[in-house]
Amino acid sequence: MAISWDALREIPLFVHAGPIAVLARDEELSAMKIPIQLQALIVRDPLELHVWDEAVAKREYGGHAIASLFPHASRRGIEAEWVVAWQEARETAADAIRLASDEEHVEAMEDRAAKINAAPKKKISVSTPGGKGPASKPRTLKNNVGPILGATVVPGSDPKPAPPPVKPKLHDTPPPTKPFDPG
């Protein structure tokens, strides 16, 4: 099978949290379908790439699956380029995603701040909380607080990237063995 780069761009990529479970049939092994788990799988109809998240960047799995879509003479180079592309992508910090709703939220907050700033400055009266009844004394602000003089929008900062996972260290000596008691 030979495919163009434009057609490759259109193939859906499904990244799975674990190996991909499939039923395979091989008449030499069994007349029944055999359950197996794959690291990567190309489905031909409809054309889809399924890959385990731990295998997507490996040459022998994700790279081989993609390369199988191209002419035989170019497959080895495509496998290698696939691995390099994934390595470079992992080394590059991802940009924060900005949604249109984020901009709308910022504009709404700025509008609220502008209304507060434009409103006449006066003391705020606080009513009795609901359900307390008339026996409760109305609440008032402390005298030294005074009116609200203005409002500003302070946007938060982007979250810090998570630190890379710590790999367990190997030990130089084997763990102590328990003494054997024949009984």
mmCIF file with all atom_site columns, C-alpha atoms in Angstrom:
data_model
loop_
_atom_site.group_PDB
_atom_site.id
_atom_site.type_symbol
_atom_site.label_atom_id
_atom_site.label_alt_id
_atom_site.label_comp_id
_atom_site.label_asym_id
_atom_site.label_entity_id
_atom_site.label_seq_id
_atom_site.pdbx_PDB_ins_code
_atom_site.Cartn_x
_atom_site.Cartn_y
_atom_site.Cartn_z
_atom_site.occupancy
_atom_site.B_iso_or_equiv
_atom_site.pdbx_formal_charge
_atom_site.auth_seq_id
_atom_site.auth_comp_id
_atom_site.auth_asym_id
_atom_site.auth_atom_id
_atom_site.pdbx_PDB_model_num
ATOM 1   C CA . MET A 1 1   ? 0.000   0.000   0.000  1.00 0.00 ? 1   MET A CA 1
ATOM 2   C CA . ALA A 1 2   ? 1.311   3.460   -0.842 1.00 0.00 ? 2   ALA A CA 1
ATOM 3   C CA . ILE A 1 3   ? -0.120  6.616   0.679  1.00 0.00 ? 3   ILE A CA 1
ATOM 4   C CA . SER A 1 4   ? 0.534   10.345  0.259  1.00 0.00 ? 4   SER A CA 1
ATOM 5   C CA . TRP A 1 5   ? 1.558   12.660  3.086  1.00 0.00 ? 5   TRP A CA 1
ATOM 6   C CA . ASP A 1 6   ? -1.774  14.472  2.727  1.00 0.00 ? 6   ASP A CA 1
ATOM 7   C CA . ALA A 1 7   ? -3.673  11.192  3.127  1.00 0.00 ? 7   ALA A CA 1
ATOM 8   C CA . LEU A 1 8   ? -1.523  10.331  6.173  1.00 0.00 ? 8   LEU A CA 1
ATOM 9   C CA . ARG A 1 9   ? -2.550  13.623  7.776  1.00 0.00 ? 9   ARG A CA 1
ATOM 10  C CA . GLU A 1 10  ? -6.211  12.562  7.564  1.00 0.00 ? 10  GLU A CA 1
ATOM 11  C CA . ILE A 1 11  ? -5.793  9.163   9.287  1.00 0.00 ? 11  ILE A CA 1
ATOM 12  C CA . PRO A 1 12  ? -7.363  9.144   12.770 1.00 0.00 ? 12  PRO A CA 1
ATOM 13  C CA . LEU A 1 13  ? -4.870  8.309   15.529 1.00 0.00 ? 13  LEU A CA 1
ATOM 14  C CA . PHE A 1 14  ? -6.250  6.450   18.558 1.00 0.00 ? 14  PHE A CA 1
ATOM 15  C CA . VAL A 1 15  ? -3.887  6.354   21.536 1.00 0.00 ? 15  VAL A CA 1
ATOM 16  C CA . HIS A 1 16  ? -4.792  3.640   24.044 1.00 0.00 ? 16  HIS A CA 1
ATOM 17  C CA . ALA A 1 17  ? -3.833  3.481   27.729 1.00 0.00 ? 17  ALA A CA 1
ATOM 18  C CA . GLY A 1 18  ? -2.720  -0.146  27.363 1.00 0.00 ? 18  GLY A CA 1
ATOM 19  C CA . PRO A 1 19  ? -1.968  -2.739  24.691 1.00 0.00 ? 19  PRO A CA 1
ATOM 20  C CA . ILE A 1 20  ? -4.665  -3.181  22.059 1.00 0.00 ? 20  ILE A CA 1
ATOM 21  C CA . ALA A 1 21  ? -6.672  -6.384  22.462 1.00 0.00 ? 21  ALA A CA 1
ATOM 22  C CA . VAL A 1 22  ? -7.582  -8.078  19.160 1.00 0.00 ? 22  VAL A CA 1
ATOM 23  C CA . LEU A 1 23  ? -8.764  -11.485 18.000 1.00 0.00 ? 23  LEU A CA 1
ATOM 24  C CA . ALA A 1 24  ? -6.460  -13.015 15.375 1.00 0.00 ? 24  ALA A CA 1
ATOM 25  C CA . ARG A 1 25  ? -6.953  -16.099 13.245 1.00 0.00 ? 25  ARG A CA 1
ATOM 26  C CA . ASP A 1 26  ? -4.209  -18.330 11.883 1.00 0.00 ? 26  ASP A CA 1
ATOM 27  C CA . GLU A 1 27  ? -5.374  -21.630 10.422 1.00 0.00 ? 27  GLU A CA 1
ATOM 28  C CA . GLU A 1 28  ? -1.976  -23.227 11.148 1.00 0.00 ? 28  GLU A CA 1
ATOM 29  C CA . LEU A 1 29  ? -2.311  -22.485 14.886 1.00 0.00 ? 29  LEU A CA 1
ATOM 30  C CA . SER A 1 30  ? -6.029  -22.821 15.500 1.00 0.00 ? 30  SER A CA 1
ATOM 31  C CA . ALA A 1 31  ? -9.381  -22.848 13.749 1.00 0.00 ? 31  ALA A CA 1
ATOM 32  C CA . MET A 1 32  ? -10.654 -20.475 16.464 1.00 0.00 ? 32  MET A CA 1
ATOM 33  C CA . LYS A 1 33  ? -9.716  -16.818 16.844 1.00 0.00 ? 33  LYS A CA 1
ATOM 34  C CA . ILE A 1 34  ? -6.904  -16.266 19.349 1.00 0.00 ? 34  ILE A CA 1
ATOM 35  C CA . PRO A 1 35  ? -6.921  -13.230 21.685 1.00 0.00 ? 35  PRO A CA 1
ATOM 36  C CA . ILE A 1 36  ? -3.661  -11.277 21.447 1.00 0.00 ? 36  ILE A CA 1
ATOM 37  C CA . GLN A 1 37  ? -2.442  -7.865  22.540 1.00 0.00 ? 37  GLN A CA 1
ATOM 38  C CA . LEU A 1 38  ? -0.661  -5.534  20.138 1.00 0.00 ? 38  LEU A CA 1
ATOM 39  C CA . GLN A 1 39  ? 1.447   -2.434  20.655 1.00 0.00 ? 39  GLN A CA 1
ATOM 40  C CA . ALA A 1 40  ? 0.250   -0.827  17.399 1.00 0.00 ? 40  ALA A CA 1
ATOM 41  C CA . LEU A 1 41  ? -2.364  -1.664  14.789 1.00 0.00 ? 41  LEU A CA 1
ATOM 42  C CA . ILE A 1 42  ? -3.318  -0.276  11.381 1.00 0.00 ? 42  ILE A CA 1
ATOM 43  C CA . VAL A 1 43  ? -6.978  -0.890  10.534 1.00 0.00 ? 43  VAL A CA 1
ATOM 44  C CA . ARG A 1 44  ? -7.433  -0.834  6.757  1.00 0.00 ? 44  ARG A CA 1
ATOM 45  C CA . ASP A 1 45  ? -11.170 -0.213  6.405  1.00 0.00 ? 45  ASP A CA 1
ATOM 46  C CA . PRO A 1 46  ? -11.715 2.466   7.616  1.00 0.00 ? 46  PRO A CA 1
ATOM 47  C CA . LEU A 1 47  ? -8.050  3.496   7.686  1.00 0.00 ? 47  LEU A CA 1
ATOM 48  C CA . GLU A 1 48  ? -7.081  4.131   11.347 1.00 0.00 ? 48  GLU A CA 1
ATOM 49  C CA . LEU A 1 49  ? -3.941  3.910   13.483 1.00 0.00 ? 49  LEU A CA 1
ATOM 50  C CA . HIS A 1 50  ? -4.372  2.438   16.962 1.00 0.00 ? 50  HIS A CA 1
ATOM 51  C CA . VAL A 1 51  ? -1.337  2.530   19.260 1.00 0.00 ? 51  VAL A CA 1
ATOM 52  C CA . TRP A 1 52  ? -0.508  2.018   22.933 1.00 0.00 ? 52  TRP A CA 1
ATOM 53  C CA . ASP A 1 53  ? 0.698   5.298   24.468 1.00 0.00 ? 53  ASP A CA 1
ATOM 54  C CA . GLU A 1 54  ? 3.992   3.689   25.565 1.00 0.00 ? 54  GLU A CA 1
ATOM 55  C CA . ALA A 1 55  ? 4.637   2.338   22.048 1.00 0.00 ? 55  ALA A CA 1
ATOM 56  C CA . VAL A 1 56  ? 3.654   5.321   19.893 1.00 0.00 ? 56  VAL A CA 1
ATOM 57  C CA . ALA A 1 57  ? 7.178   6.784   19.807 1.00 0.00 ? 57  ALA A CA 1
ATOM 58  C CA . LYS A 1 58  ? 9.009   3.470   19.305 1.00 0.00 ? 58  LYS A CA 1
ATOM 59  C CA . ARG A 1 59  ? 10.413  2.591   15.920 1.00 0.00 ? 59  ARG A CA 1
ATOM 60  C CA . GLU A 1 60  ? 9.319   -1.061  16.011 1.00 0.00 ? 60  GLU A CA 1
ATOM 61  C CA . TYR A 1 61  ? 5.694   -0.205  16.891 1.00 0.00 ? 61  TYR A CA 1
ATOM 62  C CA . GLY A 1 62  ? 4.348   3.247   16.011 1.00 0.00 ? 62  GLY A CA 1
ATOM 63  C CA . GLY A 1 63  ? 7.099   3.880   13.445 1.00 0.00 ? 63  GLY A CA 1
ATOM 64  C CA . HIS A 1 64  ? 6.649   0.492   11.776 1.00 0.00 ? 64  HIS A CA 1
ATOM 65  C CA . ALA A 1 65  ? 2.866   0.899   11.619 1.00 0.00 ? 65  ALA A CA 1
ATOM 66  C CA . ILE A 1 66  ? 3.149   4.294   9.890  1.00 0.00 ? 66  ILE A CA 1
ATOM 67  C CA . ALA A 1 67  ? 5.927   3.104   7.572  1.00 0.00 ? 67  ALA A CA 1
ATOM 68  C CA . SER A 1 68  ? 3.796   0.144   6.460  1.00 0.00 ? 68  SER A CA 1
ATOM 69  C CA . LEU A 1 69  ? 1.580   2.646   4.631  1.00 0.00 ? 69  LEU A CA 1
ATOM 70  C CA . PHE A 1 70  ? 4.431   3.748   2.340  1.00 0.00 ? 70  PHE A CA 1
ATOM 71  C CA . PRO A 1 71  ? 6.388   2.025   -0.439 1.00 0.00 ? 71  PRO A CA 1
ATOM 72  C CA . HIS A 1 72  ? 8.804   -0.641  0.813  1.00 0.00 ? 72  HIS A CA 1
ATOM 73  C CA . ALA A 1 73  ? 11.943  1.245   -0.263 1.00 0.00 ? 73  ALA A CA 1
ATOM 74  C CA . SER A 1 74  ? 11.179  4.226   1.986  1.00 0.00 ? 74  SER A CA 1
ATOM 75  C CA . ARG A 1 75  ? 9.917   2.403   5.099  1.00 0.00 ? 75  ARG A CA 1
ATOM 76  C CA . ARG A 1 76  ? 13.177  2.270   7.080  1.00 0.00 ? 76  ARG A CA 1
ATOM 77  C CA . GLY A 1 77  ? 13.682  6.028   6.782  1.00 0.00 ? 77  GLY A CA 1
ATOM 78  C CA . ILE A 1 78  ? 10.075  6.764   7.734  1.00 0.00 ? 78  ILE A CA 1
ATOM 79  C CA . GLU A 1 79  ? 10.359  4.584   10.864 1.00 0.00 ? 79  GLU A CA 1
ATOM 80  C CA . ALA A 1 80  ? 13.434  6.564   11.926 1.00 0.00 ? 80  ALA A CA 1
ATOM 81  C CA . GLU A 1 81  ? 11.845  9.951   11.155 1.00 0.00 ? 81  GLU A CA 1
ATOM 82  C CA . TRP A 1 82  ? 8.769   8.937   13.172 1.00 0.00 ? 82  TRP A CA 1
ATOM 83  C CA . VAL A 1 83  ? 10.932  8.273   16.250 1.00 0.00 ? 83  VAL A CA 1
ATOM 84  C CA . VAL A 1 84  ? 12.865  11.530  15.851 1.00 0.00 ? 84  VAL A CA 1
ATOM 85  C CA . ALA A 1 85  ? 9.621   13.519  15.502 1.00 0.00 ? 85  ALA A CA 1
ATOM 86  C CA . TRP A 1 86  ? 8.232   12.042  18.734 1.00 0.00 ? 86  TRP A CA 1
ATOM 87  C CA . GLN A 1 87  ? 11.488  12.643  20.622 1.00 0.00 ? 87  GLN A CA 1
ATOM 88  C CA . GLU A 1 88  ? 11.565  16.275  19.534 1.00 0.00 ? 88  GLU A CA 1
ATOM 89  C CA . ALA A 1 89  ? 7.908   16.714  20.460 1.00 0.00 ? 89  ALA A CA 1
ATOM 90  C CA . ARG A 1 90  ? 8.539   15.382  23.975 1.00 0.00 ? 90  ARG A CA 1
ATOM 91  C CA . GLU A 1 91  ? 11.471  17.754  24.481 1.00 0.00 ? 91  GLU A CA 1
ATOM 92  C CA . THR A 1 92  ? 9.400   20.795  23.481 1.00 0.00 ? 92  THR A CA 1
ATOM 93  C CA . ALA A 1 93  ? 7.155   22.333  26.099 1.00 0.00 ? 93  ALA A CA 1
ATOM 94  C CA . ALA A 1 94  ? 3.556   22.479  24.964 1.00 0.00 ? 94  ALA A CA 1
ATOM 95  C CA . ASP A 1 95  ? 1.932   25.899  24.702 1.00 0.00 ? 95  ASP A CA 1
ATOM 96  C CA . ALA A 1 96  ? -1.047  26.548  26.917 1.00 0.00 ? 96  ALA A CA 1
ATOM 97  C CA . ILE A 1 97  ? -4.352  26.121  25.125 1.00 0.00 ? 97  ILE A CA 1
ATOM 98  C CA . ARG A 1 98  ? -6.348  29.328  24.868 1.00 0.00 ? 98  ARG A CA 1
ATOM 99  C CA . LEU A 1 99  ? -10.051 28.945  24.222 1.00 0.00 ? 99  LEU A CA 1
ATOM 100 C CA . ALA A 1 100 ? -12.458 31.552  22.899 1.00 0.00 ? 100 ALA A CA 1
ATOM 101 C CA . SER A 1 101 ? -14.428 31.170  26.133 1.00 0.00 ? 101 SER A CA 1
ATOM 102 C CA . ASP A 1 102 ? -11.312 32.232  28.082 1.00 0.00 ? 102 ASP A CA 1
ATOM 103 C CA . GLU A 1 103 ? -11.232 35.535  26.196 1.00 0.00 ? 103 GLU A CA 1
ATOM 104 C CA . GLU A 1 104 ? -14.971 36.002  26.750 1.00 0.00 ? 104 GLU A CA 1
ATOM 105 C CA . HIS A 1 105 ? -14.492 35.364  30.485 1.00 0.00 ? 105 HIS A CA 1
ATOM 106 C CA . VAL A 1 106 ? -11.660 37.920  30.692 1.00 0.00 ? 106 VAL A CA 1
ATOM 107 C CA . GLU A 1 107 ? -13.796 40.485  28.834 1.00 0.00 ? 107 GLU A CA 1
ATOM 108 C CA . ALA A 1 108 ? -16.748 39.831  31.172 1.00 0.00 ? 108 ALA A CA 1
ATOM 109 C CA . MET A 1 109 ? -14.505 40.273  34.237 1.00 0.00 ? 109 MET A CA 1
ATOM 110 C CA . GLU A 1 110 ? -13.085 43.515  32.815 1.00 0.00 ? 110 GLU A CA 1
ATOM 111 C CA . ASP A 1 111 ? -16.644 44.745  32.161 1.00 0.00 ? 111 ASP A CA 1
ATOM 112 C CA . ARG A 1 112 ? -17.588 43.988  35.788 1.00 0.00 ? 112 ARG A CA 1
ATOM 113 C CA . ALA A 1 113 ? -14.504 45.823  37.060 1.00 0.00 ? 113 ALA A CA 1
ATOM 114 C CA . ALA A 1 114 ? -15.345 48.817  34.829 1.00 0.00 ? 114 ALA A CA 1
ATOM 115 C CA . LYS A 1 115 ? -18.935 48.918  36.208 1.00 0.00 ? 115 LYS A CA 1
ATOM 116 C CA . ILE A 1 116 ? -17.619 48.817  39.775 1.00 0.00 ? 116 ILE A CA 1
ATOM 117 C CA . ASN A 1 117 ? -15.117 51.581  39.004 1.00 0.00 ? 117 ASN A CA 1
ATOM 118 C CA . ALA A 1 118 ? -17.815 53.705  37.294 1.00 0.00 ? 118 ALA A CA 1
ATOM 119 C CA . ALA A 1 119 ? -20.426 53.251  40.057 1.00 0.00 ? 119 ALA A CA 1
ATOM 120 C CA . PRO A 1 120 ? -20.781 55.992  42.700 1.00 0.00 ? 120 PRO A CA 1
ATOM 121 C CA . LYS A 1 121 ? -18.627 55.290  45.732 1.00 0.00 ? 121 LYS A CA 1
ATOM 122 C CA . LYS A 1 122 ? -20.808 54.714  48.790 1.00 0.00 ? 122 LYS A CA 1
ATOM 123 C CA . LYS A 1 123 ? -21.006 52.501  51.814 1.00 0.00 ? 123 LYS A CA 1
ATOM 124 C CA . ILE A 1 124 ? -22.432 49.046  51.222 1.00 0.00 ? 124 ILE A CA 1
ATOM 125 C CA . SER A 1 125 ? -25.304 47.970  53.412 1.00 0.00 ? 125 SER A CA 1
ATOM 126 C CA . VAL A 1 126 ? -25.610 44.299  54.182 1.00 0.00 ? 126 VAL A CA 1
ATOM 127 C CA . SER A 1 127 ? -29.049 42.808  54.800 1.00 0.00 ? 127 SER A CA 1
ATOM 128 C CA . THR A 1 128 ? -29.937 40.171  57.355 1.00 0.00 ? 128 THR A CA 1
ATOM 129 C CA . PRO A 1 129 ? -29.015 36.689  56.124 1.00 0.00 ? 129 PRO A CA 1
ATOM 130 C CA . GLY A 1 130 ? -32.044 34.696  54.943 1.00 0.00 ? 130 GLY A CA 1
ATOM 131 C CA . GLY A 1 131 ? -33.627 32.317  57.471 1.00 0.00 ? 131 GLY A CA 1
ATOM 132 C CA . LYS A 1 132 ? -32.208 34.082  60.551 1.00 0.00 ? 132 LYS A CA 1
ATOM 133 C CA . GLY A 1 133 ? -35.465 35.880  61.348 1.00 0.00 ? 133 GLY A CA 1
ATOM 134 C CA . PRO A 1 134 ? -36.126 39.386  62.638 1.00 0.00 ? 134 PRO A CA 1
ATOM 135 C CA . ALA A 1 135 ? -34.443 38.697  66.002 1.00 0.00 ? 135 ALA A CA 1
ATOM 136 C CA . SER A 1 136 ? -30.990 38.853  64.392 1.00 0.00 ? 136 SER A CA 1
ATOM 137 C CA . LYS A 1 137 ? -29.152 42.143  64.414 1.00 0.00 ? 137 LYS A CA 1
ATOM 138 C CA . PRO A 1 138 ? -28.395 43.454  60.879 1.00 0.00 ? 138 PRO A CA 1
ATOM 139 C CA . ARG A 1 139 ? -24.770 43.176  59.893 1.00 0.00 ? 139 ARG A CA 1
ATOM 140 C CA . THR A 1 140 ? -22.710 46.200  58.884 1.00 0.00 ? 140 THR A CA 1
ATOM 141 C CA . LEU A 1 141 ? -19.194 46.652  57.612 1.00 0.00 ? 141 LEU A CA 1
ATOM 142 C CA . LYS A 1 142 ? -16.520 47.876  59.971 1.00 0.00 ? 142 LYS A CA 1
ATOM 143 C CA . ASN A 1 143 ? -16.144 51.643  60.018 1.00 0.00 ? 143 ASN A CA 1
ATOM 144 C CA . ASN A 1 144 ? -12.527 51.532  58.870 1.00 0.00 ? 144 ASN A CA 1
ATOM 145 C CA . VAL A 1 145 ? -13.386 49.554  55.685 1.00 0.00 ? 145 VAL A CA 1
ATOM 146 C CA . GLY A 1 146 ? -15.316 52.315  53.899 1.00 0.00 ? 146 GLY A CA 1
ATOM 147 C CA . PRO A 1 147 ? -16.669 52.182  50.345 1.00 0.00 ? 147 PRO A CA 1
ATOM 148 C CA . ILE A 1 148 ? -15.198 50.146  47.485 1.00 0.00 ? 148 ILE A CA 1
ATOM 149 C CA . LEU A 1 149 ? -12.982 52.531  45.578 1.00 0.00 ? 149 LEU A CA 1
ATOM 150 C CA . GLY A 1 150 ? -12.206 50.385  42.544 1.00 0.00 ? 150 GLY A CA 1
ATOM 151 C CA . ALA A 1 151 ? -11.714 46.946  41.100 1.00 0.00 ? 151 ALA A CA 1
ATOM 152 C CA . THR A 1 152 ? -9.032  45.393  38.921 1.00 0.00 ? 152 THR A CA 1
ATOM 153 C CA . VAL A 1 153 ? -8.780  42.092  37.088 1.00 0.00 ? 153 VAL A CA 1
ATOM 154 C CA . VAL A 1 154 ? -5.735  40.053  38.068 1.00 0.00 ? 154 VAL A CA 1
ATOM 155 C CA . PRO A 1 155 ? -5.270  37.128  35.675 1.00 0.00 ? 155 PRO A CA 1
ATOM 156 C CA . GLY A 1 156 ? -3.743  33.961  37.085 1.00 0.00 ? 156 GLY A CA 1
ATOM 157 C CA . SER A 1 157 ? -0.547  32.415  35.809 1.00 0.00 ? 157 SER A CA 1
ATOM 158 C CA . ASP A 1 158 ? -0.229  29.271  33.719 1.00 0.00 ? 158 ASP A CA 1
ATOM 159 C CA . PRO A 1 159 ? 0.185   26.067  35.705 1.00 0.00 ? 159 PRO A CA 1
ATOM 160 C CA . LYS A 1 160 ? 3.714   24.781  36.171 1.00 0.00 ? 160 LYS A CA 1
ATOM 161 C CA . PRO A 1 161 ? 4.565   21.657  34.157 1.00 0.00 ? 161 PRO A CA 1
ATOM 162 C CA . ALA A 1 162 ? 4.606   18.427  36.107 1.00 0.00 ? 162 ALA A CA 1
ATOM 163 C CA . PRO A 1 163 ? 8.087   17.176  37.010 1.00 0.00 ? 163 PRO A CA 1
ATOM 164 C CA . PRO A 1 164 ? 9.242   14.086  35.115 1.00 0.00 ? 164 PRO A CA 1
ATOM 165 C CA . PRO A 1 165 ? 8.454   10.838  36.906 1.00 0.00 ? 165 PRO A CA 1
ATOM 166 C CA . VAL A 1 166 ? 11.242  9.526   39.111 1.00 0.00 ? 166 VAL A CA 1
ATOM 167 C CA . LYS A 1 167 ? 12.495  6.139   37.995 1.00 0.00 ? 167 LYS A CA 1
ATOM 168 C CA . PRO A 1 168 ? 13.229  3.600   40.740 1.00 0.00 ? 168 PRO A CA 1
ATOM 169 C CA . LYS A 1 169 ? 16.926  3.093   41.412 1.00 0.00 ? 169 LYS A CA 1
ATOM 170 C CA . LEU A 1 170 ? 18.568  -0.282  40.986 1.00 0.00 ? 170 LEU A CA 1
ATOM 171 C CA . HIS A 1 171 ? 20.287  -1.839  43.963 1.00 0.00 ? 171 HIS A CA 1
ATOM 172 C CA . ASP A 1 172 ? 23.864  -3.168  44.000 1.00 0.00 ? 172 ASP A CA 1
ATOM 173 C CA . THR A 1 173 ? 23.061  -6.081  46.286 1.00 0.00 ? 173 THR A CA 1
ATOM 174 C CA . PRO A 1 174 ? 20.194  -8.554  46.303 1.00 0.00 ? 174 PRO A CA 1
ATOM 175 C CA . PRO A 1 175 ? 17.576  -8.290  49.059 1.00 0.00 ? 175 PRO A CA 1
ATOM 176 C CA . PRO A 1 176 ? 18.289  -10.315 52.229 1.00 0.00 ? 176 PRO A CA 1
ATOM 177 C CA . THR A 1 177 ? 16.937  -13.852 52.118 1.00 0.00 ? 177 THR A CA 1
ATOM 178 C CA . LYS A 1 178 ? 14.916  -15.403 54.868 1.00 0.00 ? 178 LYS A CA 1
ATOM 179 C CA . PRO A 1 179 ? 16.495  -18.426 56.525 1.00 0.00 ? 179 PRO A CA 1
ATOM 180 C CA . PHE A 1 180 ? 15.104  -21.718 55.334 1.00 0.00 ? 180 PHE A CA 1
ATOM 181 C CA . ASP A 1 181 ? 13.490  -23.788 58.088 1.00 0.00 ? 181 ASP A CA 1
ATOM 182 C CA . PRO A 1 182 ? 12.901  -27.375 56.901 1.00 0.00 ? 182 PRO A CA 1
ATOM 183 C CA . GLY A 1 183 ? 10.611  -27.946 59.705 1.00 0.00 ? 183 GLY A CA 1
#
